C-alpha positions as a printed Julia matrix, in Angstrom:
136×3 Matrix{Float64}:
  64.79  117.37  117.19
  65.66  115.97  120.29
  68.76  114.47  121.64
  67.84  110.93  121.44
  66.44  111.19  117.59
  69.85  112.69  116.87
  71.67  110.1   118.54
  69.63  107.04  116.78
  70.39  108.83  113.28
  74.23  109.07  114.21
  74.14  105.44  115.14
  72.47  104.38  112.06
  74.78  106.26  110.05
  77.64  104.8   111.75
  76.07  101.39  111.43
  75.74  102.23  107.45
  79.11  103.36  107.24
  80.45  100.03  109.18
  78.47   97.92  106.37
  79.86   99.86  103.51
  83.42   99.38  104.88
  82.87   95.45  105.68
  81.68   95.25  101.87
  84.74   97.04  100.72
  87.0    95.41  102.61
  85.56   91.99  102.33
  84.78   92.22   98.41
  86.07   95.05   96.39
  89.66   94.97   98.1
  90.31   91.27   97.35
  89.12   91.8    93.54
  91.37   94.78   93.35
  94.31   93.01   94.78
  93.82   90.14   92.34
  93.64   92.53   89.57
  96.74   94.35   90.16
  98.67   91.1    90.76
  97.71   89.7    87.41
  98.98   93.04   85.62
 102.0    93.85   87.72
 103.32   90.27   89.07
 104.51   88.28   85.93
 104.64   84.76   85.94
 107.58   83.3    83.95
 105.84   81.3    80.94
 108.98   79.79   79.47
 110.05   77.37   82.57
 111.54   74.32   80.73
 115.04   73.41   81.86
 115.89   72.57   78.33
 116.48   75.98   76.75
 116.51   76.7    72.9
 120.01   76.66   72.98
 120.4    73.65   74.89
 118.21   72.0    72.44
 120.37   72.98   69.43
 123.55   71.67   71.36
 121.77   68.54   71.81
 121.22   68.18   68.08
 124.58   68.97   67.26
 125.97   66.66   69.57
 123.76   63.88   69.52
 122.72   61.06   66.84
 123.47   62.42   63.23
 119.88   61.94   61.93
 118.42   63.72   64.82
 119.6    67.08   63.47
 118.36   65.99   59.84
 114.95   65.0    61.29
 114.31   68.31   63.43
 115.94   71.04   61.24
 115.83   69.63   57.57
 119.56   69.85   57.25
 122.64   67.42   58.31
 125.14   68.64   60.87
 127.82   69.84   58.29
 125.07   71.7    56.24
 124.15   73.57   59.28
 127.54   74.38   60.24
 128.33   75.38   56.67
 125.0    77.58   57.0
 126.08   79.1    60.05
 129.65   79.76   58.65
 128.04   81.45   55.52
 125.49   83.65   57.65
 128.8    85.15   59.67
 130.46   85.69   56.38
 127.51   87.85   55.27
 127.6    89.73   58.57
 125.13   88.04   60.65
 126.29   87.45   64.37
 125.03   86.4    67.72
 123.12   88.72   69.58
 123.07   89.71   73.16
 120.99   86.62   74.1
 120.8    84.35   71.01
 123.6    82.7    69.58
 123.64   82.63   65.77
 123.5    78.61   65.95
 120.23   79.05   67.75
 118.97   82.05   65.31
 119.34   79.44   62.26
 117.65   76.6    64.2
 114.64   78.74   64.75
 114.5    79.74   61.07
 115.16   76.08   59.92
 112.63   74.44   62.6
 110.02   76.68   61.44
 110.61   75.87   57.88
 110.5    72.41   58.49
 107.34   72.08   60.96
 105.48   75.13   59.84
 104.58   75.58   63.61
 103.13   79.1    64.7
 105.14   81.36   66.56
 103.7    80.58   69.67
 104.57   77.0    69.1
 108.1    77.71   68.18
 108.53   79.88   71.35
 107.65   76.82   73.27
 110.32   74.65   71.53
 113.23   77.5    72.06
 111.79   78.89   75.42
 111.65   82.32   73.76
 108.85   85.12   73.8
 106.81   85.41   70.48
 108.63   88.68   69.77
 112.14   87.11   69.58
 111.05   84.36   67.67
 109.45   86.48   65.33
 112.46   88.84   65.09
 114.93   86.04   64.52
 112.78   84.04   62.23
 112.71   87.13   59.67
 116.08   88.01   60.05
 117.73   85.06   58.77
C-alpha cells in the first residue's frame, strides 16, 4: 500500500467517525436527555392554590348547607365525628389533620369518586388518599 492510499483510508475513517459523532450528538443525545428528564426531574402534579385542608376549612367556615352538600353531614355532626374519632385514638398525622382525613372518607362516600379524582380535590397523592380513606 502506498502512502496516498493509506491517507485516503484514514481520511475516510475520520469522515465516518465525524458522521457517527454528529448523529449521536444531534439525535441520540437529545433523546437520552429527554428520557433522563422525564424520569429524574419530577413536575409537581397537584398545584392548586386551594389545599385539601383549605377546602375543609372553607366548608367549616362557609354556608351551613355547603358542608352537608359536599360531605353528607352537617357541621355539628362533622365536628362530633372528629371528636369521637379522637376519643377512639385517631389523630392528626404529620401532614394531614384529622378533619381532612375524615373529609376524604366522607367525600369519597358521598361522591363515589376514584382515588385519582379525590387526589385532585384534596391535592394529595393517590397513595395518601388510599391510606386515609381506609383508616377512618
